[in-house]
Coordinates of C-alpha atoms in Angstrom, one line a residue:
M50 CA -12.1 -31.6 5.9
K51 CA -15.0 -31.2 8.4
Q52 CA -17.8 -32.0 5.9
P53 CA -16.6 -35.6 5.1
L54 CA -16.4 -36.3 8.9
R55 CA -19.9 -34.8 9.4
D56 CA -21.2 -37.0 6.6
L57 CA -19.7 -40.1 8.2
L58 CA -21.3 -39.3 11.6
L59 CA -24.7 -38.6 9.9
Q60 CA -24.6 -42.0 8.3
A61 CA -23.8 -43.6 11.7
I62 CA -26.7 -41.7 13.2
R63 CA -29.1 -43.0 10.5
T64 CA -27.8 -46.5 11.2
L65 CA -28.7 -46.1 14.9
Q66 CA -32.1 -44.8 14.0
N67 CA -32.7 -47.7 11.8
D68 CA -31.9 -50.2 14.6
S69 CA -34.0 -48.1 17.1
T70 CA -31.0 -47.1 19.2
L71 CA -32.0 -43.6 18.3
P72 CA -35.6 -42.5 17.8
A73 CA -36.5 -42.6 14.1
E74 CA -38.2 -39.2 14.2
L75 CA -35.2 -37.6 16.0
E76 CA -34.2 -34.1 14.8
V77 CA -30.4 -34.3 14.6
P78 CA -28.8 -31.6 16.7
N79 CA -26.3 -29.2 15.3
F80 CA -23.2 -31.1 16.6
V81 CA -19.8 -29.6 16.0
I82 CA -16.7 -31.0 14.4
E83 CA -13.7 -29.0 15.5
R84 CA -10.0 -29.3 15.4
T85 CA -8.4 -30.5 18.6
R86 CA -5.9 -28.3 20.4
N87 CA -3.6 -31.2 21.0
R88 CA -2.9 -33.6 18.1
D89 CA -2.3 -36.3 20.6
H90 CA -6.1 -36.3 20.9
G91 CA -6.6 -36.6 17.2
D92 CA -7.1 -34.2 14.4
F93 CA -10.8 -33.5 14.9
A94 CA -13.3 -34.0 17.7
S95 CA -17.1 -34.1 17.8
N96 CA -19.7 -33.7 20.6
A97 CA -22.4 -35.6 18.7
A98 CA -22.8 -38.3 21.3
M99 CA -23.1 -35.8 24.1
L100 CA -26.0 -34.0 22.3
L101 CA -27.7 -37.2 21.3
A102 CA -27.5 -39.0 24.7
K103 CA -30.6 -37.5 26.2
P104 CA -33.0 -38.4 23.3
A105 CA -31.4 -41.8 23.1
R106 CA -31.7 -42.2 26.9
A107 CA -28.2 -43.4 27.0
K108 CA -24.9 -42.4 28.7
P109 CA -22.9 -40.2 26.3
R110 CA -19.8 -42.4 26.4
E111 CA -21.9 -45.6 25.7
L112 CA -23.6 -43.8 22.8
A113 CA -20.3 -42.6 21.5
E114 CA -19.1 -46.3 21.3
K115 CA -22.2 -47.2 19.3
L116 CA -21.7 -44.3 16.9
V117 CA -18.1 -45.2 16.3
A118 CA -19.1 -48.8 15.7
A119 CA -21.7 -47.7 13.2
L120 CA -19.2 -45.5 11.2
P121 CA -19.0 -46.7 7.6
A122 CA -15.7 -47.9 6.3
N123 CA -13.6 -45.1 4.7
D124 CA -10.1 -44.2 3.8
L125 CA -10.2 -40.8 5.4
V126 CA -9.9 -41.9 9.1
A127 CA -7.0 -43.9 10.4
K128 CA -8.6 -44.5 13.8
V129 CA -11.3 -43.1 16.2
E130 CA -11.0 -42.8 20.0
I131 CA -13.5 -41.8 22.6
A132 CA -12.4 -39.3 25.2
G133 CA -13.7 -37.8 28.4
P134 CA -17.5 -37.8 28.8
G135 CA -18.1 -38.9 25.2
F136 CA -16.1 -36.8 22.7
I137 CA -15.4 -38.7 19.5
N138 CA -11.8 -38.0 18.4
F139 CA -10.8 -38.6 14.7
F140 CA -7.3 -39.4 13.7
L141 CA -7.0 -38.7 10.0
A142 CA -5.1 -41.0 7.6
P143 CA -2.1 -39.4 5.9
G144 CA -4.0 -39.9 2.6
A145 CA -6.6 -37.3 3.8
Y146 CA -3.9 -34.6 3.8
H147 CA -2.4 -35.8 0.6
A148 CA -5.9 -35.5 -1.0
E149 CA -6.1 -31.9 0.2
V150 CA -2.8 -31.1 -1.6
R151 CA -4.2 -32.5 -4.8
R152 CA -7.4 -30.5 -4.2
I153 CA -5.4 -27.2 -3.7
L154 CA -3.5 -27.7 -6.9
A155 CA -6.6 -28.7 -8.9
E156 CA -8.7 -25.8 -7.7
G157 CA -6.0 -23.2 -7.8
D158 CA -7.3 -19.6 -7.2
A159 CA -10.7 -21.1 -6.3
Y160 CA -9.4 -23.2 -3.4
G161 CA -11.0 -22.1 -0.1
R162 CA -14.0 -20.5 -1.8
N163 CA -17.5 -21.8 -1.1
T164 CA -21.1 -21.1 -2.1
S165 CA -22.7 -20.7 1.3
G166 CA -24.0 -17.2 0.4
N167 CA -26.0 -18.7 -2.4
G168 CA -25.6 -15.5 -4.5
V169 CA -27.7 -13.5 -2.1
T170 CA -27.0 -9.7 -2.2
A171 CA -25.0 -8.3 0.6
G172 CA -24.3 -4.6 0.8
V173 CA -21.2 -3.5 2.6
E174 CA -21.0 0.2 3.5
F175 CA -17.6 1.5 4.7
V176 CA -15.4 4.5 4.9
S177 CA -18.3 6.9 4.3
A178 CA -16.1 9.9 5.2
N179 CA -17.3 13.5 5.1
P180 CA -15.9 15.2 2.0
T181 CA -14.3 17.9 4.2
G182 CA -10.6 16.8 4.2
P183 CA -8.1 14.0 3.4
L184 CA -8.8 10.5 4.7
H185 CA -7.3 10.0 8.1
V186 CA -5.8 6.8 9.5
G187 CA -9.2 5.8 11.0
H188 CA -10.7 6.0 7.6
G189 CA -7.9 3.8 6.4
R190 CA -8.7 1.2 9.0
A191 CA -12.4 1.3 7.9
A192 CA -11.3 1.0 4.3
A193 CA -9.1 -2.1 5.0
I194 CA -11.8 -3.8 7.1
G195 CA -14.6 -3.0 4.8
D196 CA -12.7 -4.1 1.7
C197 CA -11.5 -7.3 3.3
L198 CA -15.0 -8.1 4.5
S199 CA -16.3 -7.6 1.0
R200 CA -13.6 -10.0 -0.4
L201 CA -14.4 -12.6 2.3
L202 CA -18.2 -12.5 1.6
D203 CA -17.5 -12.8 -2.1
A204 CA -15.3 -15.8 -1.4
N205 CA -18.3 -17.3 0.5
G206 CA -20.7 -16.9 -2.4
W207 CA -22.5 -13.7 -1.5
A208 CA -23.2 -11.1 -4.3
V209 CA -21.4 -8.2 -2.7
K210 CA -22.1 -4.5 -3.3
R211 CA -19.6 -2.1 -1.9
E212 CA -21.1 1.3 -1.0
F213 CA -19.8 4.7 0.1
Y214 CA -22.2 7.1 1.8
Y215 CA -21.2 10.7 1.3
N216 CA -22.3 13.1 4.0
D217 CA -22.5 16.0 1.7
A218 CA -25.1 18.0 3.6
G219 CA -25.1 19.7 7.0
V220 CA -22.9 21.9 9.2
Q221 CA -19.6 20.3 8.3
I222 CA -20.1 21.2 4.6
Q223 CA -20.9 24.7 5.5
N224 CA -17.7 24.9 7.5
L225 CA -15.8 23.6 4.5
A226 CA -17.2 26.3 2.3
I227 CA -16.5 29.2 4.6
S228 CA -13.0 27.9 5.3
T229 CA -12.3 27.7 1.6
Q230 CA -13.8 31.2 1.1
A231 CA -11.5 32.6 3.9
R232 CA -8.4 31.1 2.2
A233 CA -9.5 32.5 -1.1
R234 CA -9.5 35.9 0.7
D235 CA -5.9 35.2 1.7
L236 CA -6.8 34.7 5.4
G237 CA -5.2 32.0 7.5
P238 CA -5.9 30.4 10.9
G239 CA -5.3 33.0 13.5
D240 CA -6.1 36.0 11.3
A241 CA -8.9 38.3 12.1
G242 CA -12.0 37.1 10.2
W243 CA -10.9 33.4 10.2
P244 CA -14.1 31.3 10.9
E245 CA -14.2 30.0 14.4
D246 CA -14.8 26.3 13.3
G247 CA -12.8 26.6 10.1
Y248 CA -10.7 23.7 8.8
R249 CA -7.0 24.6 9.2
G250 CA -5.1 22.1 7.1
D251 CA -3.0 23.1 4.1
Y252 CA -5.4 21.3 1.8
I253 CA -8.0 24.1 2.2
A254 CA -5.5 26.6 0.8
D255 CA -4.9 24.2 -2.2
V256 CA -8.6 24.0 -2.8
A257 CA -9.1 27.8 -2.6
K258 CA -6.1 28.4 -5.0
A259 CA -7.6 25.9 -7.5
Y260 CA -11.0 27.5 -7.3
M261 CA -9.7 31.0 -7.8
A262 CA -7.6 29.8 -10.8
G263 CA -10.8 28.4 -12.5
E264 CA -9.5 24.8 -12.5
S265 CA -11.8 21.9 -13.1
V266 CA -12.4 18.8 -11.0
V267 CA -14.0 15.5 -12.0
A268 CA -15.8 13.7 -9.2
D269 CA -18.3 10.8 -9.6
G270 CA -18.6 11.5 -13.3
H271 CA -19.3 15.2 -12.9
T272 CA -17.0 18.1 -13.8
I273 CA -17.0 21.1 -11.5
T274 CA -15.1 24.3 -12.5
G275 CA -14.0 27.0 -10.1
A276 CA -16.1 30.1 -10.6
K277 CA -13.2 32.4 -9.4
N278 CA -15.8 34.4 -7.5
V279 CA -14.9 34.7 -3.8
E280 CA -18.4 35.9 -2.9
D281 CA -20.2 32.9 -4.4
L282 CA -20.3 30.6 -1.4
D283 CA -22.5 28.0 -3.1
A284 CA -20.1 27.7 -6.0
I285 CA -17.2 27.5 -3.5
R286 CA -19.0 24.7 -1.6
Q287 CA -19.6 22.7 -4.8
F288 CA -16.0 23.0 -5.9
A289 CA -14.6 22.2 -2.5
V290 CA -16.8 19.1 -2.1
A291 CA -15.9 17.9 -5.5
S292 CA -12.1 18.5 -4.9
L293 CA -12.1 16.6 -1.7
R294 CA -14.2 13.8 -3.0
R295 CA -11.7 13.5 -5.9
E296 CA -8.7 13.5 -3.4
Q297 CA -10.4 10.8 -1.3
D298 CA -11.1 8.7 -4.4
L299 CA -7.4 8.9 -5.4
D300 CA -6.3 7.9 -1.9
L301 CA -8.7 4.9 -1.9
Q302 CA -7.5 3.9 -5.4
A303 CA -3.9 4.0 -4.1
F304 CA -5.1 1.8 -1.3
G305 CA -6.7 -0.8 -3.6
V306 CA -10.2 0.0 -2.6
G307 CA -13.2 0.7 -5.0
F308 CA -16.9 1.0 -4.7
D309 CA -19.9 -0.1 -6.7
T310 CA -22.2 2.7 -5.4
Y311 CA -21.6 6.3 -4.1
F312 CA -24.7 7.4 -2.3
L313 CA -25.1 11.1 -1.5
E314 CA -26.8 12.2 1.7
S315 CA -28.2 15.2 -0.1
S316 CA -30.1 12.9 -2.5
L317 CA -32.3 11.8 0.4
Y318 CA -33.6 15.3 0.6
S319 CA -33.7 16.2 -3.1
D320 CA -35.4 12.9 -3.9
G321 CA -37.9 13.2 -1.1
K322 CA -36.7 10.1 0.7
V323 CA -36.6 11.7 4.1
E324 CA -40.2 13.0 3.9
E325 CA -41.3 9.7 2.5
T326 CA -39.8 7.9 5.5
V327 CA -41.5 10.3 7.9
R328 CA -44.9 9.7 6.2
E329 CA -44.3 5.9 6.5
L330 CA -43.5 6.2 10.2
V331 CA -46.5 8.3 10.9
A332 CA -48.8 6.0 8.9
H333 CA -47.7 3.0 11.0
G334 CA -48.6 4.7 14.2
H335 CA -45.2 4.9 15.9
T336 CA -45.0 8.7 16.2
Y337 CA -46.4 11.4 18.3
E338 CA -46.1 15.2 18.7
E339 CA -45.0 16.8 21.9
G340 CA -43.6 20.3 22.5
G341 CA -43.9 21.2 18.8
A342 CA -41.6 18.3 17.8
L343 CA -42.4 15.0 16.1
W344 CA -41.2 12.0 18.1
L345 CA -40.6 8.4 17.2
R346 CA -41.6 5.9 19.8
T347 CA -38.3 4.0 19.6
T348 CA -38.8 2.5 23.1
D349 CA -41.3 0.1 21.5
F350 CA -38.3 -1.4 19.7
G351 CA -35.7 -1.7 22.4
D352 CA -34.3 1.9 22.6
D353 CA -33.7 3.4 26.0
K354 CA -35.9 6.4 25.3
D355 CA -38.0 7.9 22.5
R356 CA -36.3 10.1 19.9
V357 CA -37.1 13.4 18.3
M358 CA -37.3 13.1 14.5
R359 CA -38.3 16.6 13.5
K360 CA -37.5 19.4 15.9
S361 CA -39.9 22.3 16.7
D362 CA -38.1 24.5 14.1
G363 CA -38.9 22.0 11.3
T364 CA -35.4 20.6 10.9
Y365 CA -34.7 16.9 11.1
T366 CA -32.4 15.3 13.7
Y367 CA -29.4 13.3 12.5
F368 CA -30.8 9.8 12.9
L369 CA -33.8 10.3 10.6
P370 CA -31.8 10.6 7.4
D371 CA -29.9 7.5 8.6
V372 CA -33.2 5.6 8.8
A373 CA -34.1 6.9 5.4
Y374 CA -30.8 5.9 4.0
H375 CA -31.0 2.3 5.3
R376 CA -34.6 2.0 4.1
S377 CA -33.2 2.8 0.6
K378 CA -30.8 -0.1 1.0
W379 CA -33.6 -2.4 1.8
L380 CA -35.7 -1.2 -1.1
R381 CA -32.6 -1.6 -3.4
G382 CA -32.5 -5.3 -2.6
Y383 CA -29.8 -5.5 0.1
V384 CA -31.1 -8.7 1.7
R385 CA -28.1 -8.4 4.0
A386 CA -26.6 -5.1 4.9
I387 CA -23.3 -4.6 6.8
T388 CA -22.1 -1.2 7.9
E389 CA -18.5 -0.6 9.1
L390 CA -18.2 2.4 11.4
G391 CA -15.9 3.9 14.0
S392 CA -16.9 3.0 17.5
D393 CA -17.8 6.6 18.2
H394 CA -21.1 5.9 16.2
H395 CA -22.2 3.3 18.7
G396 CA -24.7 5.5 20.4
S397 CA -26.8 6.0 17.3
L398 CA -27.2 2.3 16.2
A399 CA -30.1 1.3 18.5
R400 CA -32.3 4.2 17.3
V401 CA -31.6 3.6 13.6
K402 CA -32.6 -0.1 14.1
A403 CA -35.7 1.0 16.0
G404 CA -36.6 3.4 13.2
L405 CA -36.3 0.6 10.6
Q406 CA -38.5 -1.7 12.7
A407 CA -41.1 1.1 13.1
L408 CA -41.4 1.2 9.3
D409 CA -43.1 -2.3 9.4
C410 CA -41.9 -3.1 5.9
G411 CA -40.4 -6.6 6.6
I412 CA -36.9 -5.6 7.6
P413 CA -35.5 -8.3 9.9
K414 CA -34.7 -7.3 13.5
G415 CA -31.0 -7.8 13.2
W416 CA -30.7 -5.7 10.0
P417 CA -28.4 -4.0 9.4
E418 CA -25.3 -5.7 10.9
Y419 CA -22.6 -3.4 12.3
V420 CA -18.8 -3.8 12.5
L421 CA -17.3 -1.1 14.7
H422 CA -13.6 -0.3 14.8
Q423 CA -11.5 1.3 17.5
M424 CA -9.0 4.1 17.1
V425 CA -5.5 3.7 15.6
T426 CA -2.4 5.1 17.3
V427 CA 0.5 5.8 14.9
M428 CA 4.0 5.4 16.3
R429 CA 7.5 6.2 15.0
G430 CA 10.7 5.9 16.9
G431 CA 8.7 5.0 20.0
E432 CA 6.7 8.2 20.0
E433 CA 3.2 8.9 18.8
V434 CA 2.7 10.7 15.5
K435 CA -0.3 13.0 15.7
I436 CA 0.0 15.7 13.0
S437 CA 0.1 15.8 9.3
K438 CA 1.0 19.1 7.7
R439 CA -1.5 18.7 4.9
A440 CA -4.4 17.7 7.2
G441 CA -3.3 20.1 10.0
S442 CA -4.4 17.9 12.9
Y443 CA -4.3 14.2 12.1
V444 CA -2.3 11.5 10.3
T445 CA -3.7 10.8 6.9
L446 CA -4.0 7.5 5.1
R447 CA -1.8 8.9 2.3
D448 CA 0.9 9.6 4.9
L449 CA 1.0 5.9 5.8
I450 CA 0.9 4.6 2.2
D451 CA 3.8 7.0 1.3
E452 CA 5.7 5.9 4.4
V453 CA 5.3 2.1 4.3
G454 CA 3.5 1.2 1.0
K455 CA 0.0 -0.1 0.3
D456 CA 0.5 -3.7 1.4
A457 CA 2.0 -3.0 4.8
T458 CA -0.6 -0.4 5.5
R459 CA -3.4 -2.7 4.6
Y460 CA -2.0 -5.6 6.6
F461 CA -1.3 -3.6 9.8
L462 CA -4.8 -2.0 9.7
I463 CA -6.5 -5.4 9.3
S464 CA -4.3 -7.4 11.6
R465 CA -6.3 -6.9 14.8
K466 CA -9.9 -7.5 15.7
A467 CA -11.9 -4.4 14.7
D468 CA -13.1 -3.6 18.3
S469 CA -9.5 -3.6 19.6
Q470 CA -7.4 -0.5 19.7
L471 CA -4.5 -0.7 17.2
V472 CA -1.0 0.6 17.4
F473 CA 0.5 1.2 13.9
D474 CA 4.3 1.0 14.3
I475 CA 5.8 2.7 11.2
D476 CA 9.3 1.4 11.9
L477 CA 8.1 -2.2 12.1
A478 CA 6.0 -1.8 9.0
R479 CA 9.0 -0.5 7.1
S480 CA 11.4 -3.2 8.3
Q481 CA 12.4 -6.2 6.1
S482 CA 12.6 -8.7 8.9
N483 CA 10.8 -11.7 10.3
D484 CA 9.3 -9.4 13.0
N485 CA 7.3 -7.7 10.2
P486 CA 4.3 -10.0 9.6
V487 CA 3.5 -8.8 6.1
Y488 CA 7.1 -9.1 5.0
Y489 CA 7.3 -12.6 6.7
I490 CA 4.2 -13.8 4.8
Q491 CA 5.1 -12.4 1.4
Y492 CA 8.6 -13.7 1.8
A493 CA 7.3 -17.2 2.2
H494 CA 5.6 -16.9 -1.2
A495 CA 8.7 -15.4 -2.8
R496 CA 10.8 -18.2 -1.3
V497 CA 8.8 -20.9 -3.1
C498 CA 9.2 -19.0 -6.3
S499 CA 13.0 -18.8 -5.6
V500 CA 13.2 -22.6 -5.0
L501 CA 11.6 -23.3 -8.3
R502 CA 14.0 -21.0 -10.1
Q503 CA 16.9 -22.7 -8.3
A504 CA 15.6 -26.1 -9.5
G505 CA 15.8 -24.9 -13.1
E506 CA 19.3 -23.4 -12.6
K507 CA 20.5 -26.7 -11.1
G508 CA 19.1 -28.7 -14.0
F509 CA 16.3 -30.4 -12.0
T510 CA 13.0 -30.9 -13.8
F511 CA 9.9 -30.7 -11.6
D512 CA 7.3 -33.3 -12.4
L513 CA 4.2 -32.2 -10.5
Q514 CA 2.2 -35.2 -11.4
N515 CA 4.9 -37.5 -10.2
G516 CA 5.1 -35.5 -7.0
L517 CA 1.4 -35.9 -6.4
T518 CA 1.8 -39.7 -6.6
Q519 CA 4.7 -39.6 -4.2
L520 CA 3.1 -37.6 -1.3
A521 CA 3.5 -40.6 1.0
R522 CA 7.2 -39.7 1.1
L523 CA 6.3 -36.6 3.2
D524 CA 6.6 -38.2 6.6
N525 CA 8.6 -35.9 8.8
E526 CA 7.1 -33.6 11.5
H527 CA 7.5 -30.3 9.6
E528 CA 5.8 -31.7 6.5
Q529 CA 2.9 -32.9 8.6
I530 CA 2.6 -29.5 10.3
L531 CA 2.6 -27.7 6.9
L532 CA 0.0 -30.2 5.5
T533 CA -2.2 -29.6 8.5
E534 CA -2.0 -25.8 8.2
L535 CA -2.8 -25.9 4.5
S536 CA -5.9 -27.9 5.2
K537 CA -7.2 -25.3 7.6
Y538 CA -7.6 -22.6 5.0
P539 CA -11.2 -23.3 3.8
E540 CA -12.3 -23.3 7.5
Q541 CA -10.6 -20.0 8.1
V542 CA -12.3 -18.4 5.1
E543 CA -15.7 -19.6 6.2
A544 CA -15.3 -18.7 9.9
S545 CA -13.9 -15.2 9.1
A546 CA -16.9 -14.4 6.9
V547 CA -19.4 -15.9 9.4
N548 CA -18.0 -13.8 12.2
L549 CA -17.1 -10.8 10.1
E550 CA -13.5 -11.0 11.3
P551 CA -11.0 -10.6 8.5
H552 CA -8.1 -10.3 11.0
V553 CA -8.4 -14.0 11.4
I554 CA -7.1 -14.5 7.9
A555 CA -4.3 -12.1 8.5
N556 CA -3.1 -13.9 11.6
W557 CA -3.6 -17.4 10.2
L558 CA -1.4 -16.5 7.2
R559 CA 1.4 -15.7 9.5
E560 CA 1.0 -19.2 11.0
L561 CA 1.1 -20.8 7.6
A562 CA 4.2 -18.7 6.7
N563 CA 5.8 -19.9 9.9
A564 CA 5.1 -23.5 9.1
F565 CA 6.7 -23.0 5.7
H566 CA 9.7 -21.1 6.8
T567 CA 10.4 -23.7 9.6
Y568 CA 10.2 -26.5 7.0
Y569 CA 12.4 -24.5 4.6
N570 CA 15.1 -24.0 7.3
S571 CA 15.0 -27.7 8.4
Y572 CA 15.1 -29.6 5.1
Q573 CA 16.5 -29.4 1.6
F574 CA 13.9 -29.5 -1.1
L575 CA 16.2 -29.9 -4.1
V576 CA 17.5 -33.4 -3.2
E577 CA 18.9 -36.0 -5.6
D578 CA 16.1 -38.4 -4.9
K579 CA 13.7 -37.4 -7.7
D580 CA 10.5 -38.8 -6.1
L581 CA 11.2 -37.1 -2.8
R582 CA 12.2 -33.9 -4.5
D583 CA 9.0 -33.8 -6.6
A584 CA 6.9 -34.6 -3.5
R585 CA 8.4 -31.8 -1.5
L586 CA 8.1 -29.3 -4.4
A587 CA 4.4 -30.3 -4.9
L588 CA 3.9 -29.5 -1.2
V589 CA 5.5 -26.1 -1.3
V590 CA 3.8 -25.2 -4.6
A591 CA 0.5 -26.0 -2.8
A592 CA 1.7 -23.7 0.0
R593 CA 2.4 -21.0 -2.5
Q594 CA -1.1 -21.3 -3.9
V595 CA -2.7 -21.0 -0.5
L596 CA -0.5 -18.1 0.5
R597 CA -1.5 -16.3 -2.7
N598 CA -5.2 -17.0 -2.2
G599 CA -5.0 -15.7 1.4
L600 CA -3.0 -12.6 0.4
D601 CA -5.6 -11.8 -2.3
L602 CA -8.4 -11.9 0.4
L603 CA -6.6 -9.1 2.2
G604 CA -5.9 -7.2 -1.0
L605 CA -2.2 -7.8 -0.8
S606 CA 0.3 -8.7 -3.5
A607 CA 2.1 -12.0 -3.7
P608 CA 5.7 -11.1 -4.9
E609 CA 7.8 -13.6 -6.7
S610 CA 11.0 -12.1 -5.4
M611 CA 12.0 -10.0 -2.5

């Protein structure tokens, strides 16, 4: 609804430019049109007059009066008032909201989507867990945020590519291999000979047993078969990595998450991308040698100190492959790149961005964008749950899915802003009550379906087209509240994507569900008056459509009965 109001104001501005009230060459400022907090002040307000007052050499309130007088005639606005120092408040005509209901039902699943991304490629990297164990609840939060971000960007017209970066090289993989080897030798944690940094979960024993049995694992299109040789550490490593990649893939599938690209850290070395990145950095003059090590002058690009790229022993520090990896994203056409990470990675972000700028290859300064999530605390019965038997030391994503289901797990992990700590209350997520937000939202959708079934059972026919012609009959307070909430959805979709905040959709859906449930509890829909009945059913069917669209953005189902 904002764009038609913006267009009206732009026409008024042009009128004032034509009569020399405003300079003809004036560059129109980016004025805002926003919903008012109090509907007594109208539906929308704009600060256009306040921004234009200085170039017009006029008082904001006086200019606001001239803008209002210059607004073209339209059916959208019932009245316009000027408030405070010069805010322009718009009171919409009922027909504006009725038109939105018709738009919802005409556009269906496409309602709320826009083309602001213009089909530009946006890569979203998320989860990117080391293949050394089952996915923990933190990975689950990353999966929920990253997947919902991808869905939101897609709804805003971006060409989204989902990417998973596998850290399949380094010390943690070596620990996985020797832990599996120890289990294959029938050793367990606490036994003599158990590796000091070994992984202790039951899953290691399962991997070792499968390896020694000669089982085969398919991961990323490749089949790895256990060699049954307890001395072949390389074979054990390959089998263990494949096994855990497969387990993580199955967990993500159960969570409704998939990826377009799986990128292996090891390929950066095998394909020479790390060395190539070093050569580029040296060639552009941003490196120097000191103490036998190769340094990158990251302070030239805003870092707090220079960083070692290659240590004196010839090995690379951790941030260099990160620079090489993100360089590969740029070369693969990711005009926009978004990386979702745990907040514990915050310290490495400045040096990665500095390394990318030092490449002098056209990468924008703000590239890539980062979304960082805080930790998750899992509670049951008022006490924190810390240990999963399978993982050994942490709660797994699979634990949550098995306990409360995919939908509740996704909703609870997405329901708060990423940089806020999150408490996952298993008891609340399992409950079928209005206190459980995902149940409350899905129940609103199911209730509409139930009303339509009841209409048939009572012998009422629902004439949608008649209902759309009778929307003027919707004149009570609860109907107006529901109409207003429905009209907010496109704005929520746009704002959530712009700010990379999918929790906004989750929380707004609860507001929409509340508006529906309150209306449902206050009025009968299946009344004898056919015109009023059809109008009310048209409204709640529109609500069902928007609920379904919003649930889909979060990767949640829209049940027809509960």
